[in-house]
Amino acid sequence: MDWDKLRIFHAVADAGSLTHAGESLHLSQSAVSRQIRALEESLNTTLFRRHARGLILTEQGELLFEATRTMTKRLDATAARIRDSEDEVFGELRVTTTLGFGTLWLLPRLPRLFALYPNLKIDLMLEEKLLDLPMREADVAIRMKEPSQAELIRRRLMDVRICFYANADYVARNGLPETAEALADHRLITQSPSSPQVRAGLEFSQPFVAAATRSAMTVNTYFGILQGVIHGIGIGSLPDYVTADFPDLVRVLPDVQSATIPVYLAYVEELRHSKRVCAFRDFVLEEIQSFRRRALQEAPETGHAMTP
């Protein structure tokens, strides 16, 4: 198949319109239409159906669009690698991680990354779904478990545990439970059992929720739980890394915590020498070391749950 025709097909499928595709390709609508018609004739199939809202892909069109999407991602990644400067970090880096880690830990630190590399572009994808790195759905992933794909370079960043926290005003009004049984008399804020989460977090909170005698609240994100805790709604189950940026949180039942949740950074072998990937990896490692040093200084007698 002619790559030029495939390139035009991809633009039309992505835009859903001959006119919009032509604008992005700097071609007339008639030229785009001729190329699509020629591609359909060469494949002896129909790739689009006309609809009131624009062009709709047929089943065969969907198959071809998936192929051109993969090809485009690989070409973009290759072009980015070629553009990598020996002395400068620039270009786009696609990073994926969970909603909780991304909003509560990574995003607050990104201003320092951009201060170091002002020409870097970050496409941050926050979702629980594990994107396929070998298929180039993202360049770098920070995941709450070790990646299973053998072709990935991975680095264990730290261990996280889910613990109970309250804010100082809540504790002043309601007191601090000293036993697990006493915790049942407080309103608990936990992640919704139906929302995507690591198993350790769910297994940790559910026995306490089942034993609660007061009203309870569930939220589908850790960011939402944190907001509930900050505003004094109750005692929330949160990952221990939130203490880095919210020092007013009070740890409830210090001896009670979830099983260890390992956090890994991963990327494909072909990006081993990418300046952008190396800069991001080193930045994250430095931020983790900085947090650990600060946590140990603030609580030298107990240390902190996060470990390398």
Coordinates of C-alpha atoms in Angstrom, one line a residue:
M1 CA 0.0 0.0 0.0
D2 CA 1.1 3.5 -0.8
W3 CA 2.3 5.2 2.4
D4 CA 1.2 8.6 1.1
K5 CA -2.4 7.4 0.7
L6 CA -2.2 5.7 4.1
R7 CA -1.0 9.0 5.6
I8 CA -4.0 10.8 4.1
F9 CA -6.4 8.1 5.2
H10 CA -5.1 8.4 8.8
A11 CA -5.7 12.1 8.8
V12 CA -9.2 11.7 7.5
A13 CA -10.0 8.9 10.0
D14 CA -8.6 11.0 12.8
A15 CA -10.5 14.2 11.8
G16 CA -13.7 12.5 10.7
S17 CA -13.9 14.9 7.8
L18 CA -12.4 15.4 4.4
T19 CA -12.3 19.2 4.9
H20 CA -10.5 19.1 8.2
A21 CA -8.1 16.5 7.0
G22 CA -7.3 18.6 4.0
E23 CA -6.6 21.7 6.1
S24 CA -4.2 19.7 8.3
L25 CA -2.5 18.2 5.2
H26 CA -2.6 21.5 3.2
L27 CA -4.5 19.7 0.4
S28 CA -7.8 20.5 -1.2
Q29 CA -10.9 18.5 -0.3
S30 CA -11.0 17.0 -3.8
A31 CA -7.4 15.9 -3.7
V32 CA -8.0 14.2 -0.4
S33 CA -11.2 12.5 -1.7
R34 CA -9.3 11.2 -4.8
Q35 CA -6.6 9.6 -2.6
I36 CA -9.2 7.9 -0.4
R37 CA -11.1 6.7 -3.4
A38 CA -7.9 5.3 -4.9
L39 CA -7.0 3.6 -1.7
E40 CA -10.4 1.9 -1.4
E41 CA -10.1 0.7 -5.0
S42 CA -6.7 -0.8 -4.4
L43 CA -8.0 -2.6 -1.4
N44 CA -11.3 -3.4 -3.1
T45 CA -13.3 -2.3 0.0
T46 CA -15.1 0.6 1.5
L47 CA -13.3 2.4 4.3
F48 CA -15.8 5.2 5.2
R49 CA -19.5 5.7 5.3
R50 CA -21.1 9.2 5.1
H51 CA -23.1 10.3 8.1
A52 CA -24.8 13.5 9.2
R53 CA -21.9 14.1 11.7
G54 CA -19.2 13.4 9.1
L55 CA -17.4 10.3 8.0
I56 CA -17.8 7.0 9.9
L57 CA -15.2 4.2 9.6
T58 CA -16.4 0.9 8.4
E59 CA -15.2 -2.3 10.0
Q60 CA -12.4 -2.6 7.4
G61 CA -11.6 1.1 8.0
E62 CA -11.3 0.5 11.7
L63 CA -8.8 -2.3 11.1
L64 CA -6.7 0.0 8.8
F65 CA -6.9 2.9 11.2
E66 CA -5.6 0.8 14.1
A67 CA -2.6 -0.1 11.9
T68 CA -1.9 3.4 10.7
R69 CA -2.2 4.7 14.3
T70 CA 0.5 2.2 15.4
M71 CA 2.7 3.1 12.5
T72 CA 2.3 6.9 13.2
K73 CA 3.2 6.4 16.9
R74 CA 6.3 4.5 16.0
L75 CA 7.3 7.1 13.4
D76 CA 6.8 9.9 15.9
A77 CA 8.9 8.1 18.5
T78 CA 11.6 7.5 15.9
A79 CA 11.6 11.1 14.8
A80 CA 11.8 12.2 18.4
R81 CA 14.8 10.0 19.0
I82 CA 16.6 11.3 16.0
R83 CA 15.9 14.9 17.2
D84 CA 17.4 14.1 20.6
S85 CA 20.2 16.6 21.2
E86 CA 23.5 15.7 22.8
D87 CA 23.4 18.8 24.9
E88 CA 19.7 19.7 25.3
V89 CA 16.5 18.0 26.5
F90 CA 13.6 18.9 24.4
G91 CA 10.6 17.5 22.6
E92 CA 7.5 15.6 23.8
L93 CA 7.6 12.9 26.5
R94 CA 4.4 10.8 27.1
V95 CA 4.1 9.7 30.7
T96 CA 1.4 7.5 32.1
T97 CA 0.7 6.7 35.8
T98 CA -2.3 6.3 38.1
L99 CA -4.7 9.1 38.9
G100 CA -3.7 9.1 42.5
F101 CA 0.1 9.1 42.1
G102 CA -0.1 11.5 39.2
T103 CA -2.3 14.1 41.0
L104 CA -0.9 13.8 44.5
W105 CA 2.8 13.2 44.0
L106 CA 4.0 13.8 40.4
L107 CA 2.1 16.9 39.3
P108 CA 3.2 19.0 42.3
R109 CA 6.8 18.3 41.4
L110 CA 6.7 19.0 37.7
P111 CA 7.4 22.8 38.0
R112 CA 10.9 21.9 39.1
L113 CA 11.3 19.6 36.0
F114 CA 10.2 22.3 33.7
A115 CA 12.5 24.8 35.4
L116 CA 15.4 22.4 34.6
Y117 CA 14.2 21.7 31.0
P118 CA 12.0 24.5 29.7
N119 CA 11.8 23.1 26.2
L120 CA 10.4 19.7 27.4
K121 CA 6.8 18.9 26.6
I122 CA 5.0 16.4 28.8
D123 CA 1.9 14.5 27.7
L124 CA 0.7 13.2 31.1
M125 CA -1.9 10.4 30.9
L126 CA -3.5 9.7 34.3
E127 CA -5.5 6.4 34.3
E128 CA -5.6 3.1 36.0
K129 CA -5.4 1.2 32.7
L130 CA -2.0 -0.2 31.9
L131 CA -0.9 1.4 28.6
D132 CA 1.2 -0.8 26.3
L133 CA 4.7 0.6 26.2
P134 CA 6.1 -1.7 23.5
M135 CA 3.2 -0.6 21.3
R136 CA 4.2 3.0 22.1
E137 CA 1.0 4.0 23.8
A138 CA 3.3 5.9 26.1
D139 CA 7.1 6.5 26.5
V140 CA 7.4 6.1 30.3
A141 CA 5.1 4.5 32.9
I142 CA 5.0 4.7 36.6
R143 CA 3.1 1.7 37.8
M144 CA 2.0 0.3 41.2
K145 CA 3.4 -3.2 40.4
E146 CA 6.3 -4.7 38.5
P147 CA 5.7 -4.7 34.7
S148 CA 5.3 -8.2 33.3
Q149 CA 6.8 -7.5 29.8
A150 CA 10.3 -8.8 29.6
E151 CA 11.4 -6.2 27.0
L152 CA 10.9 -3.3 29.4
I153 CA 13.6 -1.6 31.4
R154 CA 12.3 -1.1 34.9
R155 CA 13.5 0.6 38.0
R156 CA 11.9 0.1 41.5
L157 CA 11.3 3.6 42.7
M158 CA 9.9 3.1 46.2
D159 CA 7.4 1.2 48.3
V160 CA 4.0 2.7 49.3
R161 CA 1.6 1.7 52.0
I162 CA -2.0 2.8 52.5
C163 CA -2.6 4.3 56.0
F164 CA -5.2 6.2 57.9
Y165 CA -5.0 10.0 58.2
A166 CA -7.1 12.9 59.7
N167 CA -6.5 16.6 59.7
A168 CA -5.6 18.5 62.9
D169 CA -9.0 20.2 63.3
Y170 CA -10.8 16.9 63.0
V171 CA -8.6 15.4 65.7
A172 CA -9.2 18.4 68.0
R173 CA -13.0 18.0 67.6
N174 CA -13.3 14.3 67.7
G175 CA -10.1 12.9 69.3
L176 CA -7.7 10.4 68.0
P177 CA -8.6 6.7 68.0
E178 CA -6.0 4.7 69.8
T179 CA -7.2 1.2 68.8
A180 CA -8.7 -0.4 65.7
E181 CA -11.9 -0.9 67.6
A182 CA -12.1 2.8 68.4
L183 CA -11.7 3.6 64.8
A184 CA -15.1 2.1 64.2
D185 CA -16.7 5.1 66.0
H186 CA -15.4 7.5 63.4
R187 CA -16.6 8.2 59.9
L188 CA -14.2 6.5 57.5
I189 CA -13.5 7.8 54.0
T190 CA -12.2 5.1 51.7
Q191 CA -11.9 4.3 48.0
S192 CA -15.0 2.8 46.4
P193 CA -14.7 -1.0 46.2
S194 CA -15.9 -0.8 42.5
S195 CA -13.2 1.7 41.4
P196 CA -9.9 0.5 40.0
Q197 CA -7.2 0.2 42.7
V198 CA -4.4 -2.0 43.8
R199 CA -5.5 -5.0 45.7
A200 CA -3.5 -4.1 48.8
G201 CA -5.5 -0.9 49.3
L202 CA -8.8 -2.7 49.0
E203 CA -7.8 -5.5 51.3
F204 CA -6.6 -3.0 53.9
S205 CA -9.7 -0.8 54.1
Q206 CA -12.5 -3.3 53.7
P207 CA -12.3 -4.9 57.2
F208 CA -12.4 -1.4 58.8
V209 CA -15.4 -0.3 56.7
A210 CA -17.3 -3.5 57.6
A211 CA -16.7 -2.8 61.3
A212 CA -17.7 0.9 61.1
T213 CA -20.7 1.8 63.3
R214 CA -21.0 5.4 62.1
S215 CA -21.7 6.7 58.6
A216 CA -19.0 6.1 56.0
M217 CA -18.1 7.7 52.7
T218 CA -16.5 6.2 49.6
V219 CA -14.8 8.1 46.8
N220 CA -13.5 6.8 43.5
T221 CA -10.1 8.6 43.7
Y222 CA -7.5 9.2 46.3
F223 CA -7.6 12.9 45.5
G224 CA -11.2 12.9 46.5
I225 CA -10.4 11.1 49.7
L226 CA -7.7 13.7 50.5
Q227 CA -10.2 16.5 50.0
G228 CA -12.6 14.8 52.4
V229 CA -9.9 14.5 55.0
I230 CA -8.7 18.1 54.6
H231 CA -12.2 19.4 55.0
G232 CA -12.7 17.3 58.2
I233 CA -15.4 14.9 57.0
G234 CA -13.7 12.0 58.6
I235 CA -10.6 9.7 58.7
G236 CA -9.4 8.7 55.3
S237 CA -7.3 5.8 53.9
L238 CA -4.5 7.4 51.8
P239 CA -1.1 6.4 50.3
D240 CA 1.7 7.5 52.6
Y241 CA 3.4 9.7 50.0
V242 CA 0.7 12.4 50.6
T243 CA 2.6 13.4 53.8
A244 CA 5.2 15.0 51.5
D245 CA 3.0 17.9 50.5
F246 CA 0.3 17.9 53.3
P247 CA 2.3 18.1 56.6
D248 CA -0.9 19.0 58.6
L249 CA -2.2 15.5 58.2
V250 CA -2.2 13.4 61.4
R251 CA -1.4 9.7 61.1
V252 CA -4.1 7.6 62.7
L253 CA -3.0 4.2 64.3
P254 CA 0.6 4.4 63.2
D255 CA 1.0 0.6 63.5
V256 CA -1.8 0.0 61.1
Q257 CA -1.0 0.0 57.4
S258 CA -1.6 -2.0 54.2
A259 CA 0.8 -4.5 52.6
T260 CA 3.7 -3.0 50.6
I261 CA 2.8 -1.6 47.2
P262 CA 5.9 -1.5 44.9
V263 CA 6.2 1.5 42.5
Y264 CA 8.1 0.9 39.3
L265 CA 9.3 3.2 36.5
A266 CA 9.4 1.5 33.1
Y267 CA 10.3 2.2 29.5
V268 CA 11.2 0.3 26.4
E269 CA 14.8 -0.7 25.6
E270 CA 14.9 1.5 22.5
L271 CA 14.5 4.6 24.6
R272 CA 17.4 3.7 26.9
H273 CA 19.5 6.6 25.5
S274 CA 16.7 9.1 25.0
K275 CA 17.7 12.4 26.7
R276 CA 14.1 13.1 27.6
V277 CA 13.5 9.7 29.2
C278 CA 16.8 9.8 31.1
A279 CA 16.1 13.4 32.3
F280 CA 12.6 12.4 33.6
R281 CA 13.9 9.2 35.2
D282 CA 16.7 11.0 37.0
F283 CA 14.4 13.8 38.1
V284 CA 11.9 11.3 39.7
L285 CA 14.7 9.5 41.5
E286 CA 16.1 12.7 42.9
E287 CA 12.7 13.8 44.1
I288 CA 12.1 10.5 45.8
Q289 CA 15.5 10.7 47.6
S290 CA 14.8 14.3 48.6
F291 CA 11.4 13.3 50.1
R292 CA 12.9 10.3 52.0
R293 CA 15.6 12.5 53.5
R294 CA 13.1 15.1 54.6
A295 CA 10.8 12.4 56.1
L296 CA 13.7 10.9 58.0
Q297 CA 14.7 14.3 59.4
E298 CA 11.1 15.0 60.5
A299 CA 10.6 11.6 62.1
P300 CA 14.0 10.1 62.9
E301 CA 12.7 7.7 65.5
T302 CA 10.3 5.9 63.2
G303 CA 11.6 6.6 59.7
H304 CA 9.0 6.4 56.9
A305 CA 7.2 3.7 55.1
M306 CA 8.6 4.7 51.7
T307 CA 11.7 2.8 50.9
P308 CA 13.9 2.6 47.7

